[in-house]
mmCIF file of C-alpha atoms in Angstrom:
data_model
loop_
_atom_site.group_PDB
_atom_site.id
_atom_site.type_symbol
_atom_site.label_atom_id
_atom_site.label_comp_id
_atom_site.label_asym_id
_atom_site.label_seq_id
_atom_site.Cartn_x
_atom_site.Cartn_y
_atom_site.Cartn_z
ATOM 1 C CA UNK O 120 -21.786 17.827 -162.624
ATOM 2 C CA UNK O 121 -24.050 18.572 -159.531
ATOM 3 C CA UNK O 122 -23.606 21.848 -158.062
ATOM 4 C CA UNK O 123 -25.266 23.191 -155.041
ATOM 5 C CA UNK O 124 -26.304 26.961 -153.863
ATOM 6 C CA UNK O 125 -27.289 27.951 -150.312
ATOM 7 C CA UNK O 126 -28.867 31.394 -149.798
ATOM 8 C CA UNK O 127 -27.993 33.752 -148.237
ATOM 9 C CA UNK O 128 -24.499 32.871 -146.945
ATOM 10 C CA UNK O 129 -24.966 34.365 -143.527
ATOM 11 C CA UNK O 130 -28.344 35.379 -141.892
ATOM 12 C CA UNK O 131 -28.715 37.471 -138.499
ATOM 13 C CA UNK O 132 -32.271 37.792 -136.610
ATOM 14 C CA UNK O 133 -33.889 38.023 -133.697
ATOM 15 C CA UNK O 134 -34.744 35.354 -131.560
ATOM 16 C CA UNK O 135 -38.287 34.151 -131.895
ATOM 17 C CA UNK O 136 -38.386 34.824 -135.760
ATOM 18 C CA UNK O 137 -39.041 32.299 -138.102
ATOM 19 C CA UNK O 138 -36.799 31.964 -141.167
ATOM 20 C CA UNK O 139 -36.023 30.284 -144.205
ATOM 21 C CA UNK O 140 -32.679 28.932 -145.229
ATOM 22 C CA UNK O 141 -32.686 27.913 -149.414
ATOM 23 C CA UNK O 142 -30.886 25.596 -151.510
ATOM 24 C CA UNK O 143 -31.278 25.128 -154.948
ATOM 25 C CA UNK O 144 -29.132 22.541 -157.355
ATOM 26 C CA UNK O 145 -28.921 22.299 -160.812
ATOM 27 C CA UNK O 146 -29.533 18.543 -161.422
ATOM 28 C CA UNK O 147 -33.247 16.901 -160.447
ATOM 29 C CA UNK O 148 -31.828 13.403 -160.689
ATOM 30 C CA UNK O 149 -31.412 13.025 -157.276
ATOM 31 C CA UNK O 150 -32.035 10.170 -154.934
ATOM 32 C CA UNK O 151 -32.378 12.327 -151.766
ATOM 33 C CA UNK O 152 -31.511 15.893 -149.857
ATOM 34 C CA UNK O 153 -29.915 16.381 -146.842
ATOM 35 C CA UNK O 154 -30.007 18.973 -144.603
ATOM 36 C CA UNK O 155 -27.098 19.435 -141.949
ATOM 37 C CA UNK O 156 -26.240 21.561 -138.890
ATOM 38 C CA UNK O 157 -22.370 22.301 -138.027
ATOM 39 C CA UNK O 158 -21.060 24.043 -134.688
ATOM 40 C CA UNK O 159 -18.020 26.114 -135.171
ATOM 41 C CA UNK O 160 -15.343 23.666 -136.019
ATOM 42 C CA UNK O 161 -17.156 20.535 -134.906
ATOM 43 C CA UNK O 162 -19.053 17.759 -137.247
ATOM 44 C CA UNK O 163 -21.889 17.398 -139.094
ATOM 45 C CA UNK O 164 -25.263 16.770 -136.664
ATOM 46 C CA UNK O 165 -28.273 15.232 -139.410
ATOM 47 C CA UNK O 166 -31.446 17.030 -139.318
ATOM 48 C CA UNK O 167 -33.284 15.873 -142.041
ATOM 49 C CA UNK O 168 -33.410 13.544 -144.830
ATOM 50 C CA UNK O 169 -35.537 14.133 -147.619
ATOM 51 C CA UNK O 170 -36.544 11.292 -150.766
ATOM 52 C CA UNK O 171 -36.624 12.175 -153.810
ATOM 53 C CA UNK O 172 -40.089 10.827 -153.931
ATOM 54 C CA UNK O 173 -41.107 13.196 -151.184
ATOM 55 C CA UNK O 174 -42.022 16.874 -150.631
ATOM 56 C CA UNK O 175 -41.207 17.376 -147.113
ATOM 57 C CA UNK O 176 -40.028 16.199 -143.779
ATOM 58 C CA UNK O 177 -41.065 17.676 -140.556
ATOM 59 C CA UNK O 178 -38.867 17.446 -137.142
ATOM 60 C CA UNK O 179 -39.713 19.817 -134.262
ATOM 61 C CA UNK O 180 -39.523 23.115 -135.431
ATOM 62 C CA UNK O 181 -37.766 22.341 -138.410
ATOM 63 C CA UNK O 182 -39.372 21.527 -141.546
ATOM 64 C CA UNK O 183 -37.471 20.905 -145.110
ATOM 65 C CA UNK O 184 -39.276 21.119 -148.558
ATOM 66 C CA UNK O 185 -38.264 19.863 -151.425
ATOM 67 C CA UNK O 186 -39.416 20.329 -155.280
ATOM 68 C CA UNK O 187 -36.880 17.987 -157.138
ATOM 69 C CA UNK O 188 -38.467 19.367 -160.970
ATOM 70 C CA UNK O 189 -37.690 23.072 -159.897
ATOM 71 C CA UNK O 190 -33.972 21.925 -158.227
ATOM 72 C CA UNK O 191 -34.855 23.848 -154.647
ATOM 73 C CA UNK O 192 -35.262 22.999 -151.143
ATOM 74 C CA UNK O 193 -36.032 24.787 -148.152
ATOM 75 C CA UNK O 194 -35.422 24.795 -144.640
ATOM 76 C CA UNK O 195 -37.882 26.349 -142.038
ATOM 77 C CA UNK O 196 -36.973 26.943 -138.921
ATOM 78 C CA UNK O 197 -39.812 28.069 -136.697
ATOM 79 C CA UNK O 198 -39.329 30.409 -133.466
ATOM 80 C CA UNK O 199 -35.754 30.574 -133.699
ATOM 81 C CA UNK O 200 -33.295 30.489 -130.526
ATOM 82 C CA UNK O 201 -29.990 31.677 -129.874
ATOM 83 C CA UNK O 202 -29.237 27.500 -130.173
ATOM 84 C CA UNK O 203 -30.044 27.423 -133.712
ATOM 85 C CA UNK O 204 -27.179 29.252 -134.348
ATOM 86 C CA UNK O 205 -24.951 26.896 -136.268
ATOM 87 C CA UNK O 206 -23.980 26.615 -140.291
ATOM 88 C CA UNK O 207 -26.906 24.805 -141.601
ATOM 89 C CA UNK O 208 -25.915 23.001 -144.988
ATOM 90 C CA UNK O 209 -27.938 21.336 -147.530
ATOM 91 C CA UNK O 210 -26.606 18.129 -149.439
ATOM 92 C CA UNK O 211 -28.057 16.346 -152.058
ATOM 93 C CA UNK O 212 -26.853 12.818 -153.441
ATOM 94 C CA UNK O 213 -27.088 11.803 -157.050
ATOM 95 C CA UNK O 214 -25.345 9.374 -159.157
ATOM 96 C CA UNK O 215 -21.397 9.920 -160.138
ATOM 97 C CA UNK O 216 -19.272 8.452 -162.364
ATOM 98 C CA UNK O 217 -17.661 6.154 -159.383
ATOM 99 C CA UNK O 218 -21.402 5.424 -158.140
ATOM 100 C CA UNK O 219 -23.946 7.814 -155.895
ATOM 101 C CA UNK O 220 -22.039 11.079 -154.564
ATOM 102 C CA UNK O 221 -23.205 13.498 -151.924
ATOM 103 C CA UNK O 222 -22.530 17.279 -153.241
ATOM 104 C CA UNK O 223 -22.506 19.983 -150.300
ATOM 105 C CA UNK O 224 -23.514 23.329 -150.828
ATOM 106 C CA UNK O 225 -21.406 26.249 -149.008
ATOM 107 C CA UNK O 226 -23.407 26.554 -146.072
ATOM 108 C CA UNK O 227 -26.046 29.128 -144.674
ATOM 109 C CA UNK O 228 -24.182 30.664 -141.249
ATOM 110 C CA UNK O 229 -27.425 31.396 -138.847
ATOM 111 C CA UNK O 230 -26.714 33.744 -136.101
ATOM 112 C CA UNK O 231 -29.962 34.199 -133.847
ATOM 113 C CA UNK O 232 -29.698 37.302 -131.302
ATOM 114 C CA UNK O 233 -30.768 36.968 -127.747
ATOM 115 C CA UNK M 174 -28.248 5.369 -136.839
ATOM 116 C CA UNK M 175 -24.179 5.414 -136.067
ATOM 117 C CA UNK M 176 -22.012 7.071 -133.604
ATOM 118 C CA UNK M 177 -18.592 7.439 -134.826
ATOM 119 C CA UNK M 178 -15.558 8.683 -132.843
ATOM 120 C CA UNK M 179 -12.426 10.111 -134.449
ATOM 121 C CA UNK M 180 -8.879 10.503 -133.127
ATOM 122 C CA UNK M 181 -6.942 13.056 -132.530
ATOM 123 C CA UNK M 182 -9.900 15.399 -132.292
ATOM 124 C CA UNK M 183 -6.995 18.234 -133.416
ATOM 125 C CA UNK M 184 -3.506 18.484 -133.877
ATOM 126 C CA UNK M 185 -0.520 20.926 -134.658
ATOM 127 C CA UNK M 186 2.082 19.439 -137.166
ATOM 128 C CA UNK M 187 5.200 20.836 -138.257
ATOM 129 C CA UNK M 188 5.831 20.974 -142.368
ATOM 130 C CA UNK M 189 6.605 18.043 -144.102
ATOM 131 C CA UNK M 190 5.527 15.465 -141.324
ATOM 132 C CA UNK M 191 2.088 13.015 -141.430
ATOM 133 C CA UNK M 192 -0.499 12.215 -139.193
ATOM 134 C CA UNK M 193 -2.874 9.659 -139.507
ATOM 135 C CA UNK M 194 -6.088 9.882 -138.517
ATOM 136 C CA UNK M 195 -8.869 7.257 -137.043
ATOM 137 C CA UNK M 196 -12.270 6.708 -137.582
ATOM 138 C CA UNK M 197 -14.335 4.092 -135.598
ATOM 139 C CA UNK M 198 -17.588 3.230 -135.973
ATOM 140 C CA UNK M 199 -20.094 1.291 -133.252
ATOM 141 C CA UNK M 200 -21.518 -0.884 -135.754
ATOM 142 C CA UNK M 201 -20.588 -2.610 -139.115
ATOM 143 C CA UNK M 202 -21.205 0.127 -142.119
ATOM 144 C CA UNK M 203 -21.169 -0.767 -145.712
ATOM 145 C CA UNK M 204 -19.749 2.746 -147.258
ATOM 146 C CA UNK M 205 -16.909 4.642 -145.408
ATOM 147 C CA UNK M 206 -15.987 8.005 -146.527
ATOM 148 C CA UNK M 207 -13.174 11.104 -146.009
ATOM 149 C CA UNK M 208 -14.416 14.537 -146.685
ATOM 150 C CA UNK M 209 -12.131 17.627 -145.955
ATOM 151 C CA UNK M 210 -13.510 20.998 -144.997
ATOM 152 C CA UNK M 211 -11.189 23.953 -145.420
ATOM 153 C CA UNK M 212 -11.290 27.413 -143.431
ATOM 154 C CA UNK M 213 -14.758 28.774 -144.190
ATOM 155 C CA UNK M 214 -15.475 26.061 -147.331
ATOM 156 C CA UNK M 215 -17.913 23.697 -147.475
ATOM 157 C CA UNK M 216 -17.076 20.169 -147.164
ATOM 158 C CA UNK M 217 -15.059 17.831 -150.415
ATOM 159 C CA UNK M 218 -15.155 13.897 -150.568
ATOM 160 C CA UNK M 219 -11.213 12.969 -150.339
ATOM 161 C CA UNK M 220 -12.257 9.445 -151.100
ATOM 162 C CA UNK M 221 -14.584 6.168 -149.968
ATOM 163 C CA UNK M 222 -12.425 4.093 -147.756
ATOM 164 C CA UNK M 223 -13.256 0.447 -148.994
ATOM 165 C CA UNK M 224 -12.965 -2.527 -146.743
ATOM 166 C CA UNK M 225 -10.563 -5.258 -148.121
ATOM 167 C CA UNK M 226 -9.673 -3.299 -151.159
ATOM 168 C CA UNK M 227 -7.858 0.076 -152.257
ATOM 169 C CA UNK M 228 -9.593 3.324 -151.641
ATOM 170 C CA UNK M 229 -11.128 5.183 -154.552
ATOM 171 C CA UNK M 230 -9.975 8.522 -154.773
ATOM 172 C CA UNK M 231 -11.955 11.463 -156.440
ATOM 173 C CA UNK M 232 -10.092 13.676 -158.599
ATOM 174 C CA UNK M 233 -7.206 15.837 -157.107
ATOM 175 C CA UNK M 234 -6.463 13.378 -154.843
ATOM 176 C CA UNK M 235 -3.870 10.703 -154.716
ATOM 177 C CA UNK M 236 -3.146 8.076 -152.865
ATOM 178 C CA UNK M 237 0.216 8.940 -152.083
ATOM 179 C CA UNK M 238 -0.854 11.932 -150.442
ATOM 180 C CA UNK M 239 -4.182 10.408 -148.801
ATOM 181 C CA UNK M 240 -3.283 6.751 -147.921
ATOM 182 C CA UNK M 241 -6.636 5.348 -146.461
ATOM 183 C CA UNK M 242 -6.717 2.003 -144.641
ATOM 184 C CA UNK M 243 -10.025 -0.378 -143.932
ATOM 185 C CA UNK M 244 -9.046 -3.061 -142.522
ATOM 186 C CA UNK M 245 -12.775 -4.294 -141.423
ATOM 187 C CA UNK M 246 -16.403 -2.646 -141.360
ATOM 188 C CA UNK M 247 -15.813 -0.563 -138.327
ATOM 189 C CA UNK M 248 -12.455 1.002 -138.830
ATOM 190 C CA UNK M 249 -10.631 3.431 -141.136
ATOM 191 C CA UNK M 250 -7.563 5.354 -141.201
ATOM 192 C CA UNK M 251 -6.467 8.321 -143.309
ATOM 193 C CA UNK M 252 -3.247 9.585 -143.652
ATOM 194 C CA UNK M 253 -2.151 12.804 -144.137
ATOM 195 C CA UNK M 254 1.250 12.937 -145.924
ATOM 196 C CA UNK M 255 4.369 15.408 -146.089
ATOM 197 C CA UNK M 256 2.146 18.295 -144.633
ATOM 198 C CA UNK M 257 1.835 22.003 -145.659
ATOM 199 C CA UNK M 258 0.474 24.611 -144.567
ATOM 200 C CA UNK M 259 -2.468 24.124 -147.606
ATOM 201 C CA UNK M 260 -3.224 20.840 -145.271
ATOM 202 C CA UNK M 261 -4.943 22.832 -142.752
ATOM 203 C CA UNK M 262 -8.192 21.996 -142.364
ATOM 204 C CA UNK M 263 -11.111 19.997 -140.497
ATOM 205 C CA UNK M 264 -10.847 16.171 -141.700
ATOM 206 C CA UNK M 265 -14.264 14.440 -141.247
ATOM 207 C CA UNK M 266 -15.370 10.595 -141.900
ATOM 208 C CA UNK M 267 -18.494 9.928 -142.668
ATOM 209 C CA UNK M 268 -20.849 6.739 -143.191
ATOM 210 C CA UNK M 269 -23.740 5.214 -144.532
ATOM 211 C CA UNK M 270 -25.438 2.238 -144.634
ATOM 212 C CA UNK M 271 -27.860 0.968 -147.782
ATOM 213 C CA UNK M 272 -31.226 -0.323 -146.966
ATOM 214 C CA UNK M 273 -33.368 -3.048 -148.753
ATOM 215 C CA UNK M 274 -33.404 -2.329 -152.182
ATOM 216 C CA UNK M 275 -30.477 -0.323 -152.724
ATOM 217 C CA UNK M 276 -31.757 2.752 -151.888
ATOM 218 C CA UNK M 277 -29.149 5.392 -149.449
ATOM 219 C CA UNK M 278 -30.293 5.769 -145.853
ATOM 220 C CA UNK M 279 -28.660 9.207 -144.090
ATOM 221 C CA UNK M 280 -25.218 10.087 -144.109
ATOM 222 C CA UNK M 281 -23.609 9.903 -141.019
ATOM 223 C CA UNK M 282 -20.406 12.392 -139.932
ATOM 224 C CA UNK M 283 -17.911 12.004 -136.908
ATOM 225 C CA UNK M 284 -16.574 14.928 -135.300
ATOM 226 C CA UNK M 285 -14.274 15.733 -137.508
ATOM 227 C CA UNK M 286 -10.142 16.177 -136.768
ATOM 228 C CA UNK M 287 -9.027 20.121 -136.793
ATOM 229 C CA UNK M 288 -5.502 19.678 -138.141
ATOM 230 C CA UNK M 289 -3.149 23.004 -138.449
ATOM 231 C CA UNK M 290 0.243 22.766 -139.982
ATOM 232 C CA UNK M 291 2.682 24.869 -139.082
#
């Protein structure tokens, strides 16, 4: 069964710091990551979608790494604002019993200071 | 990629009531899915909606609690049944569409629905 780990849970800086969010699963048979952003009790806003076959995807000032053997991705965010502050979560999809399933990890909360 | 529009964006319910909730989409998707999020949890697939046929529901839920309807490739209901106070929590749909050669394109998510039970 897949199981996903974001850390840390919560993370507090200033603004204009860069930062890295992780997420780390314990299956590499996965057909691709996702990495989400979620506003206090809104939806889920896509950032990036990464391949299994790839290493990284770049949008902005956000770029995601991932190294399926090892089970770990990353998310950069560069020169943070107080606008990144959201819940970032990473999701990766891999094969169920009932077909492909998308397993969520618990979420990074980002809280950028003005 | 998909914009998708829920209704009711919240709602208050008394105990033992149901609420269903809708999920359009503004084009034709394959896959249709219901996740729940509870207070400060991550998000858990309640089941994929399926067009024409029954929903498939993951393990530790049931139908009779989660009736889902898809009555066509843009449209999806979910049902929340007998409430409790356990019920509260943010209902999302999602979607996705598969590309040439089978391989999943991104997940989309809607809104989500904040329901609280009284």
């Amino acid at each position: 069964k897949q199981e996903v780990t974001q850390i840390p849970a919560a993370l507090s800086v200033p603004e204009g710091e860069n930062l890295v969010l992780n997420c780390s699963f314990t299956d590499s048979a996965i057909y691709n990551l996702q990495w989400f952003r979620q506003d206090p009790g809104k939806g889920l806003t896509s950032l990036l979608l990464i391949q299994s076959s790839q290493r990284e995807q770049t949008s902005g000032r956000l770029n995601a790494s991932l190294d399926k053997s090892s089970g770990r991705s990353t998310l950069y965010i560069a020169a943070s604002q107080p606008g990144d502050s959201a819940t970032y979560l990473c999701a990766v999809r891999s094969l169920g019993t009932s077909g492909s399933r998308l397993t969520f990890g618990e979420g990074t909360q980002l809280t950028v200071n003005p | 990629s998909a914009v998708i529009s829920q209704k009711p964006s919240r709602d208050i319910c008394q105990r033992g009531t149901s609420l269903t909730i809708q999920c359009q989409v503004d084009s034709q998707v394959t896959m249709m899915f219901w996740y729940r999020q509870q207070p400060g949890q991550s998000l858990t697939l309640i089941a994929t909606a399926n067009q024409g046929s029954e929903a498939t529901y993951e393990s530790g839920f049931v139908i009779d609690k989660f009736p889902i309807s898809r009555p066509n490739l843009t449209f999806s209901t979910l049902t929340v049944s007998n409430m409790s106070p356990e019920d509260s929590s943010i209902y999302l749909c999602s979607v996705e569409d598969l590309i040439i050669g089978g391989r999943q394109e991104t997940q989309y998510f809607g809104p989500g629905t904040r329901l609280l039970v009284l």
